[in-house]
PDB file of C-alpha atoms and ligand atoms in Angstrom:
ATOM      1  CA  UNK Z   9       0.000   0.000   0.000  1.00 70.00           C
ATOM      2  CA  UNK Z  10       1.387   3.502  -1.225  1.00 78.00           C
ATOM      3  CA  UNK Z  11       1.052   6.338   0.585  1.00 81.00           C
ATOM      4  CA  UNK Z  12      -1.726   7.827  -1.352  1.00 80.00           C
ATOM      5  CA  UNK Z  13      -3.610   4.889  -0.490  1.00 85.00           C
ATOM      6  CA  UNK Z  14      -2.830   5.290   3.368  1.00 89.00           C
ATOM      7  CA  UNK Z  15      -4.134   8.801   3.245  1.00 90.00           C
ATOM      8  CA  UNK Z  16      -7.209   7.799   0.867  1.00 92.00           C
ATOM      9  CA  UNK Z  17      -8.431   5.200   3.785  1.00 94.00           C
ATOM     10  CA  UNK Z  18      -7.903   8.105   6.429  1.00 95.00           C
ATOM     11  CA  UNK Z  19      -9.998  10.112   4.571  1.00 95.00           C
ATOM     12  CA  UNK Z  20     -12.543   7.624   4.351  1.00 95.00           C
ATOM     13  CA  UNK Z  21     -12.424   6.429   8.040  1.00 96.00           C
ATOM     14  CA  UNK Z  22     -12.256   9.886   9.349  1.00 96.00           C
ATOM     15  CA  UNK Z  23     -15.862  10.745   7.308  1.00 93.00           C
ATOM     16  CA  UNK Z  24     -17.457   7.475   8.447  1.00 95.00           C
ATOM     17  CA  UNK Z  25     -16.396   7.891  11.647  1.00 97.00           C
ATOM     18  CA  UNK Z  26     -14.905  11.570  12.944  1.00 97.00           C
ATOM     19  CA  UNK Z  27     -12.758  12.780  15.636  1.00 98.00           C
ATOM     20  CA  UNK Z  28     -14.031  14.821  18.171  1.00 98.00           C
ATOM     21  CA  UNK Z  29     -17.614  15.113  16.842  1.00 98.00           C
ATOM     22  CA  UNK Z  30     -20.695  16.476  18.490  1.00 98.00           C
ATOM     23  CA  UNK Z  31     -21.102  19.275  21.068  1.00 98.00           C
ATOM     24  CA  UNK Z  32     -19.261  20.334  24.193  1.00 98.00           C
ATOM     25  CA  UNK Z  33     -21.936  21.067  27.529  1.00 97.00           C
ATOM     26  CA  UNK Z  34     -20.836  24.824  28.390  1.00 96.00           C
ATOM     27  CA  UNK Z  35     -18.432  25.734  25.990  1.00 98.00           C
ATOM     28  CA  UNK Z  36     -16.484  29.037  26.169  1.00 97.00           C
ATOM     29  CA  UNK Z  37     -16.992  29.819  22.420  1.00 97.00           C
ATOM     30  CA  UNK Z  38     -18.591  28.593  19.364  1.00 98.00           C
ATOM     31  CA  UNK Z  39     -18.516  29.548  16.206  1.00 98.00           C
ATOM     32  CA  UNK Z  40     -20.888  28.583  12.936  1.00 98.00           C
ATOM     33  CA  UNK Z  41     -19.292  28.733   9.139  1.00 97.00           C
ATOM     34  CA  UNK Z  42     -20.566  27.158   5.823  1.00 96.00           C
ATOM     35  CA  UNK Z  43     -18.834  26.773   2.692  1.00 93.00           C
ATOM     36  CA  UNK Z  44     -20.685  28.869   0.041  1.00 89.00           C
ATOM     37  CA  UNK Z  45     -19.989  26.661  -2.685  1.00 88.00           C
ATOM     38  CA  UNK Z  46     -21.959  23.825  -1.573  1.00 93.00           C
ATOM     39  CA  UNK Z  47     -23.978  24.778   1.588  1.00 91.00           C
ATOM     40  CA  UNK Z  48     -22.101  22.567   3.892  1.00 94.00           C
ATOM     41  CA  UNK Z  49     -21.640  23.865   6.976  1.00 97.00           C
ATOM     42  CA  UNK Z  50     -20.147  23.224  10.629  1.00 97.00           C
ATOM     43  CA  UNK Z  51     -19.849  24.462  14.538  1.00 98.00           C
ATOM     44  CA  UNK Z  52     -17.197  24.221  16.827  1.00 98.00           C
ATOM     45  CA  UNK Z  53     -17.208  24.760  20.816  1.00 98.00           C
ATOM     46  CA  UNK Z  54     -14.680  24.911  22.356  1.00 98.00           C
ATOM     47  CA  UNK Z  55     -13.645  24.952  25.923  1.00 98.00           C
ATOM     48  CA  UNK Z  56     -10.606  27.124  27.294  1.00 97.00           C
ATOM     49  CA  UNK Z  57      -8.682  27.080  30.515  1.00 96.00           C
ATOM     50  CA  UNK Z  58      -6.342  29.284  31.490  1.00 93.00           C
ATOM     51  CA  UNK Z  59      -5.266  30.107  27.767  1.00 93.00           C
ATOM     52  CA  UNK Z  60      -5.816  26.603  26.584  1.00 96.00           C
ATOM     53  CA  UNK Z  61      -7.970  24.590  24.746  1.00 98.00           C
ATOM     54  CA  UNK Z  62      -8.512  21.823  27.277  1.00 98.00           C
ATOM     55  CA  UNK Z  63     -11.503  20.399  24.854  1.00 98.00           C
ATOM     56  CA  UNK Z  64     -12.649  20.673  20.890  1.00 98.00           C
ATOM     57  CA  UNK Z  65     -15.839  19.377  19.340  1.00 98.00           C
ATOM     58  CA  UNK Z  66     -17.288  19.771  16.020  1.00 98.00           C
ATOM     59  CA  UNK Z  67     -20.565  19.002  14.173  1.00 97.00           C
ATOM     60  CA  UNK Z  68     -22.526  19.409  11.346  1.00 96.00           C
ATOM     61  CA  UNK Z  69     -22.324  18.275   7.659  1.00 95.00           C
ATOM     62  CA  UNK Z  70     -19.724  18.204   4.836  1.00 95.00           C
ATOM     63  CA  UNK Z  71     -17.798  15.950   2.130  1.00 96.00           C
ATOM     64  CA  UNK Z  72     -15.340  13.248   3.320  1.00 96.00           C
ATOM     65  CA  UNK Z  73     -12.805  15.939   2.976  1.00 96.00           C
ATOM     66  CA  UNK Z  74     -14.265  18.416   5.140  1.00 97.00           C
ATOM     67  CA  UNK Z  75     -14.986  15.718   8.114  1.00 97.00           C
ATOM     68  CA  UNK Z  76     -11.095  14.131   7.617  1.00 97.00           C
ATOM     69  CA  UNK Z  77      -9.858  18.032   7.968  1.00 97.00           C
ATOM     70  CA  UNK Z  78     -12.389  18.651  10.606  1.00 98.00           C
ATOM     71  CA  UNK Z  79     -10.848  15.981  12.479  1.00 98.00           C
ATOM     72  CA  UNK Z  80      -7.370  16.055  12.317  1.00 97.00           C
ATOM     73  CA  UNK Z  81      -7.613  19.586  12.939  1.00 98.00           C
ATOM     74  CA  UNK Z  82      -9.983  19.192  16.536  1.00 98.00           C
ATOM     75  CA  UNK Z  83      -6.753  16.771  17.230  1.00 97.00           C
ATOM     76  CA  UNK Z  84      -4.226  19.400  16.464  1.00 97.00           C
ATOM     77  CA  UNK Z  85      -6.154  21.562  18.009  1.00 98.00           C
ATOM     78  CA  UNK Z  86      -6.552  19.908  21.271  1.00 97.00           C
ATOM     79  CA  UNK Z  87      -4.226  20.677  24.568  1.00 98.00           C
ATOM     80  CA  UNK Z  88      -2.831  23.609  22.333  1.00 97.00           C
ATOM     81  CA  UNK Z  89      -2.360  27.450  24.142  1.00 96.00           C
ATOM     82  CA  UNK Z  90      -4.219  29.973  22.491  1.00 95.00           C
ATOM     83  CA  UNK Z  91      -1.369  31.339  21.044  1.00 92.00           C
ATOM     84  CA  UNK Z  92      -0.055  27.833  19.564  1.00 96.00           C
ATOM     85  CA  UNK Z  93      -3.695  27.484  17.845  1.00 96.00           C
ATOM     86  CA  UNK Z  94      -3.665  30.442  16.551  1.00 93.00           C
ATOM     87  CA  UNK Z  95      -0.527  29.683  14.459  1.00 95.00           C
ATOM     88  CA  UNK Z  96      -2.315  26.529  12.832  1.00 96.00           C
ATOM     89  CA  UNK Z  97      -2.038  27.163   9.471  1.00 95.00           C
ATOM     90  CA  UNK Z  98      -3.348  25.076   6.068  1.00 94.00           C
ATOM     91  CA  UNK Z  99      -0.528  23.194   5.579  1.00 94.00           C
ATOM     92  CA  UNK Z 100      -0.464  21.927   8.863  1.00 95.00           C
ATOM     93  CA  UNK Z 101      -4.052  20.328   8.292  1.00 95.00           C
ATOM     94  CA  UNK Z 102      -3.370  19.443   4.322  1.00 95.00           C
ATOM     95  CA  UNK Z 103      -0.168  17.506   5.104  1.00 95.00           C
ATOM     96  CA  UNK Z 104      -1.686  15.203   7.521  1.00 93.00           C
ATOM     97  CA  UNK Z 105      -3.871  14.131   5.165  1.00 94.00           C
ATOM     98  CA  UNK Z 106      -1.556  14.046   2.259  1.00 93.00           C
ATOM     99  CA  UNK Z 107      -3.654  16.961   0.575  1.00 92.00           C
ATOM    100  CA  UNK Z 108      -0.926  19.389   0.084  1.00 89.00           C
ATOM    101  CA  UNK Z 109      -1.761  19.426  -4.020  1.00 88.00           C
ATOM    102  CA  UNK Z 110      -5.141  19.818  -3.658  1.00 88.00           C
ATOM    103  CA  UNK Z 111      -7.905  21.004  -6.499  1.00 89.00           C
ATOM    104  CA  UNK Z 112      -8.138  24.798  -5.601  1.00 87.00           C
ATOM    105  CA  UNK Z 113     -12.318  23.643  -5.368  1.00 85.00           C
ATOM    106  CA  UNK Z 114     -11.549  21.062  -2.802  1.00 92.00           C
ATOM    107  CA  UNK Z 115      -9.544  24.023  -0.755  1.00 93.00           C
ATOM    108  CA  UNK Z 116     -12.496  25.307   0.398  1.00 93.00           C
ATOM    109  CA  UNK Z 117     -13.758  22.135   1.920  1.00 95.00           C
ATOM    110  CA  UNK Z 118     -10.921  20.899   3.400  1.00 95.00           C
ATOM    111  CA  UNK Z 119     -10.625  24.416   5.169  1.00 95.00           C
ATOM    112  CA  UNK Z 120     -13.653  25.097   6.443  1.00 96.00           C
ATOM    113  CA  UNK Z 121     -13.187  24.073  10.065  1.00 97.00           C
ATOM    114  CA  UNK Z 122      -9.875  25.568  10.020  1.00 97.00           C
ATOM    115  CA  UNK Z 123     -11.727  29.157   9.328  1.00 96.00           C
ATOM    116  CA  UNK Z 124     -14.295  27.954  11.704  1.00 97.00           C
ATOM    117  CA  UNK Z 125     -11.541  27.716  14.407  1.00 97.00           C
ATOM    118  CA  UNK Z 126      -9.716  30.599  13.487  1.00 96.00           C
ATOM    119  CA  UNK Z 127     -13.088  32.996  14.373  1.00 95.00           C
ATOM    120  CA  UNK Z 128     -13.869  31.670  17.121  1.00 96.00           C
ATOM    121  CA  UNK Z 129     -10.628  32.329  18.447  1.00 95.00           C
ATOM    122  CA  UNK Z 130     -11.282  35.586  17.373  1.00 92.00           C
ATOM    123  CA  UNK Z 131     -14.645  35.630  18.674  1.00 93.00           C
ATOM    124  CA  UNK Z 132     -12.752  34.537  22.100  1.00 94.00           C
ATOM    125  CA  UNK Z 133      -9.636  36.669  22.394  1.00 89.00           C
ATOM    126  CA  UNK Z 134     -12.116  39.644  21.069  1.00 87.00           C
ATOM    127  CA  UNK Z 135     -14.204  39.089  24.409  1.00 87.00           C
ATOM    128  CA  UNK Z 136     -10.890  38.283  26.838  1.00 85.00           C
ATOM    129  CA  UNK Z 137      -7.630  39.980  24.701  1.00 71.00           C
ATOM    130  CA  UNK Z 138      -9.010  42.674  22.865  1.00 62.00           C
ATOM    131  CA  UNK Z 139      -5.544  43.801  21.905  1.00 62.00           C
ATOM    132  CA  UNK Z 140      -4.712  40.312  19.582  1.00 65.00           C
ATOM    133  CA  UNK Z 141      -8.024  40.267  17.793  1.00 66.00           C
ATOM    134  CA  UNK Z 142      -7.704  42.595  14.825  1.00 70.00           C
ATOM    135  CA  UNK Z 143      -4.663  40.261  13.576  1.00 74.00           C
ATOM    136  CA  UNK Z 144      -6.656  37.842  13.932  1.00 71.00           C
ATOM    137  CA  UNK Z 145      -9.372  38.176  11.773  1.00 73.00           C
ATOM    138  CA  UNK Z 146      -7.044  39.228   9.244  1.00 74.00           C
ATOM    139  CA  UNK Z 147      -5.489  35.408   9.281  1.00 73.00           C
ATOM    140  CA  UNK Z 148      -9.160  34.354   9.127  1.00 71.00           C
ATOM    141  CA  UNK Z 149      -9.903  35.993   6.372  1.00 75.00           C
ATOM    142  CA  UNK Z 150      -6.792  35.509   4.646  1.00 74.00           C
ATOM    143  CA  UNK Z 151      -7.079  31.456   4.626  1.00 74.00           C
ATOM    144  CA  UNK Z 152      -8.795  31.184   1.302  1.00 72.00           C
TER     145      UNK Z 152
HETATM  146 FE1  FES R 204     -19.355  20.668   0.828  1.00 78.53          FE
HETATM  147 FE2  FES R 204     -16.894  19.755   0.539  1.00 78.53          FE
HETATM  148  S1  FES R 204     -18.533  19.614  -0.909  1.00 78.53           S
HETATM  149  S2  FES R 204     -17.673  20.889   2.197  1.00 78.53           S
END
Protein backbone atom coordinates (compact mmCIF):
# COMPACT_ATOMS: atom_id res chain seq x y z
CA UNK A 1 0.00 0.00 0.00
CA UNK A 2 1.39 3.50 -1.23
CA UNK A 3 1.05 6.34 0.58
CA UNK A 4 -1.73 7.83 -1.35
CA UNK A 5 -3.61 4.89 -0.49
CA UNK A 6 -2.83 5.29 3.37
CA UNK A 7 -4.13 8.80 3.24
CA UNK A 8 -7.21 7.80 0.87
CA UNK A 9 -8.43 5.20 3.79
CA UNK A 10 -7.90 8.11 6.43
CA UNK A 11 -10.00 10.11 4.57
CA UNK A 12 -12.54 7.62 4.35
CA UNK A 13 -12.42 6.43 8.04
CA UNK A 14 -12.26 9.89 9.35
CA UNK A 15 -15.86 10.74 7.31
CA UNK A 16 -17.46 7.47 8.45
CA UNK A 17 -16.40 7.89 11.65
CA UNK A 18 -14.90 11.57 12.94
CA UNK A 19 -12.76 12.78 15.64
CA UNK A 20 -14.03 14.82 18.17
CA UNK A 21 -17.61 15.11 16.84
CA UNK A 22 -20.70 16.48 18.49
CA UNK A 23 -21.10 19.27 21.07
CA UNK A 24 -19.26 20.33 24.19
CA UNK A 25 -21.94 21.07 27.53
CA UNK A 26 -20.84 24.82 28.39
CA UNK A 27 -18.43 25.73 25.99
CA UNK A 28 -16.48 29.04 26.17
CA UNK A 29 -16.99 29.82 22.42
CA UNK A 30 -18.59 28.59 19.36
CA UNK A 31 -18.52 29.55 16.21
CA UNK A 32 -20.89 28.58 12.94
CA UNK A 33 -19.29 28.73 9.14
CA UNK A 34 -20.57 27.16 5.82
CA UNK A 35 -18.83 26.77 2.69
CA UNK A 36 -20.68 28.87 0.04
CA UNK A 37 -19.99 26.66 -2.69
CA UNK A 38 -21.96 23.82 -1.57
CA UNK A 39 -23.98 24.78 1.59
CA UNK A 40 -22.10 22.57 3.89
CA UNK A 41 -21.64 23.86 6.98
CA UNK A 42 -20.15 23.22 10.63
CA UNK A 43 -19.85 24.46 14.54
CA UNK A 44 -17.20 24.22 16.83
CA UNK A 45 -17.21 24.76 20.82
CA UNK A 46 -14.68 24.91 22.36
CA UNK A 47 -13.64 24.95 25.92
CA UNK A 48 -10.61 27.12 27.29
CA UNK A 49 -8.68 27.08 30.52
CA UNK A 50 -6.34 29.28 31.49
CA UNK A 51 -5.27 30.11 27.77
CA UNK A 52 -5.82 26.60 26.58
CA UNK A 53 -7.97 24.59 24.75
CA UNK A 54 -8.51 21.82 27.28
CA UNK A 55 -11.50 20.40 24.85
CA UNK A 56 -12.65 20.67 20.89
CA UNK A 57 -15.84 19.38 19.34
CA UNK A 58 -17.29 19.77 16.02
CA UNK A 59 -20.57 19.00 14.17
CA UNK A 60 -22.53 19.41 11.35
CA UNK A 61 -22.32 18.27 7.66
CA UNK A 62 -19.72 18.20 4.84
CA UNK A 63 -17.80 15.95 2.13
CA UNK A 64 -15.34 13.25 3.32
CA UNK A 65 -12.80 15.94 2.98
CA UNK A 66 -14.26 18.42 5.14
CA UNK A 67 -14.99 15.72 8.11
CA UNK A 68 -11.10 14.13 7.62
CA UNK A 69 -9.86 18.03 7.97
CA UNK A 70 -12.39 18.65 10.61
CA UNK A 71 -10.85 15.98 12.48
CA UNK A 72 -7.37 16.05 12.32
CA UNK A 73 -7.61 19.59 12.94
CA UNK A 74 -9.98 19.19 16.54
CA UNK A 75 -6.75 16.77 17.23
CA UNK A 76 -4.23 19.40 16.46
CA UNK A 77 -6.15 21.56 18.01
CA UNK A 78 -6.55 19.91 21.27
CA UNK A 79 -4.23 20.68 24.57
CA UNK A 80 -2.83 23.61 22.33
CA UNK A 81 -2.36 27.45 24.14
CA UNK A 82 -4.22 29.97 22.49
CA UNK A 83 -1.37 31.34 21.04
CA UNK A 84 -0.06 27.83 19.56
CA UNK A 85 -3.69 27.48 17.85
CA UNK A 86 -3.67 30.44 16.55
CA UNK A 87 -0.53 29.68 14.46
CA UNK A 88 -2.31 26.53 12.83
CA UNK A 89 -2.04 27.16 9.47
CA UNK A 90 -3.35 25.08 6.07
CA UNK A 91 -0.53 23.19 5.58
CA UNK A 92 -0.46 21.93 8.86
CA UNK A 93 -4.05 20.33 8.29
CA UNK A 94 -3.37 19.44 4.32
CA UNK A 95 -0.17 17.51 5.10
CA UNK A 96 -1.69 15.20 7.52
CA UNK A 97 -3.87 14.13 5.16
CA UNK A 98 -1.56 14.05 2.26
CA UNK A 99 -3.65 16.96 0.57
CA UNK A 100 -0.93 19.39 0.08
CA UNK A 101 -1.76 19.43 -4.02
CA UNK A 102 -5.14 19.82 -3.66
CA UNK A 103 -7.90 21.00 -6.50
CA UNK A 104 -8.14 24.80 -5.60
CA UNK A 105 -12.32 23.64 -5.37
CA UNK A 106 -11.55 21.06 -2.80
CA UNK A 107 -9.54 24.02 -0.76
CA UNK A 108 -12.50 25.31 0.40
CA UNK A 109 -13.76 22.13 1.92
CA UNK A 110 -10.92 20.90 3.40
CA UNK A 111 -10.62 24.42 5.17
CA UNK A 112 -13.65 25.10 6.44
CA UNK A 113 -13.19 24.07 10.06
CA UNK A 114 -9.87 25.57 10.02
CA UNK A 115 -11.73 29.16 9.33
CA UNK A 116 -14.30 27.95 11.70
CA UNK A 117 -11.54 27.72 14.41
CA UNK A 118 -9.72 30.60 13.49
CA UNK A 119 -13.09 33.00 14.37
CA UNK A 120 -13.87 31.67 17.12
CA UNK A 121 -10.63 32.33 18.45
CA UNK A 122 -11.28 35.59 17.37
CA UNK A 123 -14.65 35.63 18.67
CA UNK A 124 -12.75 34.54 22.10
CA UNK A 125 -9.64 36.67 22.39
CA UNK A 126 -12.12 39.64 21.07
CA UNK A 127 -14.20 39.09 24.41
CA UNK A 128 -10.89 38.28 26.84
CA UNK A 129 -7.63 39.98 24.70
CA UNK A 130 -9.01 42.67 22.87
CA UNK A 131 -5.54 43.80 21.91
CA UNK A 132 -4.71 40.31 19.58
CA UNK A 133 -8.02 40.27 17.79
CA UNK A 134 -7.70 42.60 14.82
CA UNK A 135 -4.66 40.26 13.58
CA UNK A 136 -6.66 37.84 13.93
CA UNK A 137 -9.37 38.18 11.77
CA UNK A 138 -7.04 39.23 9.24
CA UNK A 139 -5.49 35.41 9.28
CA UNK A 140 -9.16 34.35 9.13
CA UNK A 141 -9.90 35.99 6.37
CA UNK A 142 -6.79 35.51 4.65
CA UNK A 143 -7.08 31.46 4.63
CA UNK A 144 -8.80 31.18 1.30
FE1 LIG B 1 -19.35 20.67 0.83
FE2 LIG B 1 -16.89 19.75 0.54
S1 LIG B 1 -18.53 19.61 -0.91
S2 LIG B 1 -17.67 20.89 2.20
Amino acid sequence: MDSRDIYHEMIVDYSRNPANFGRLENPDVTHHDANPLCGDSIDMDLKIDDSVISDVKFHGRGCAICMACSSVLTEITKGKTLDDARSISKNDVLEELGLERLQAIRIKCALLSLKTLKMALYKYITEHMTEDADSLKDEAAGLY
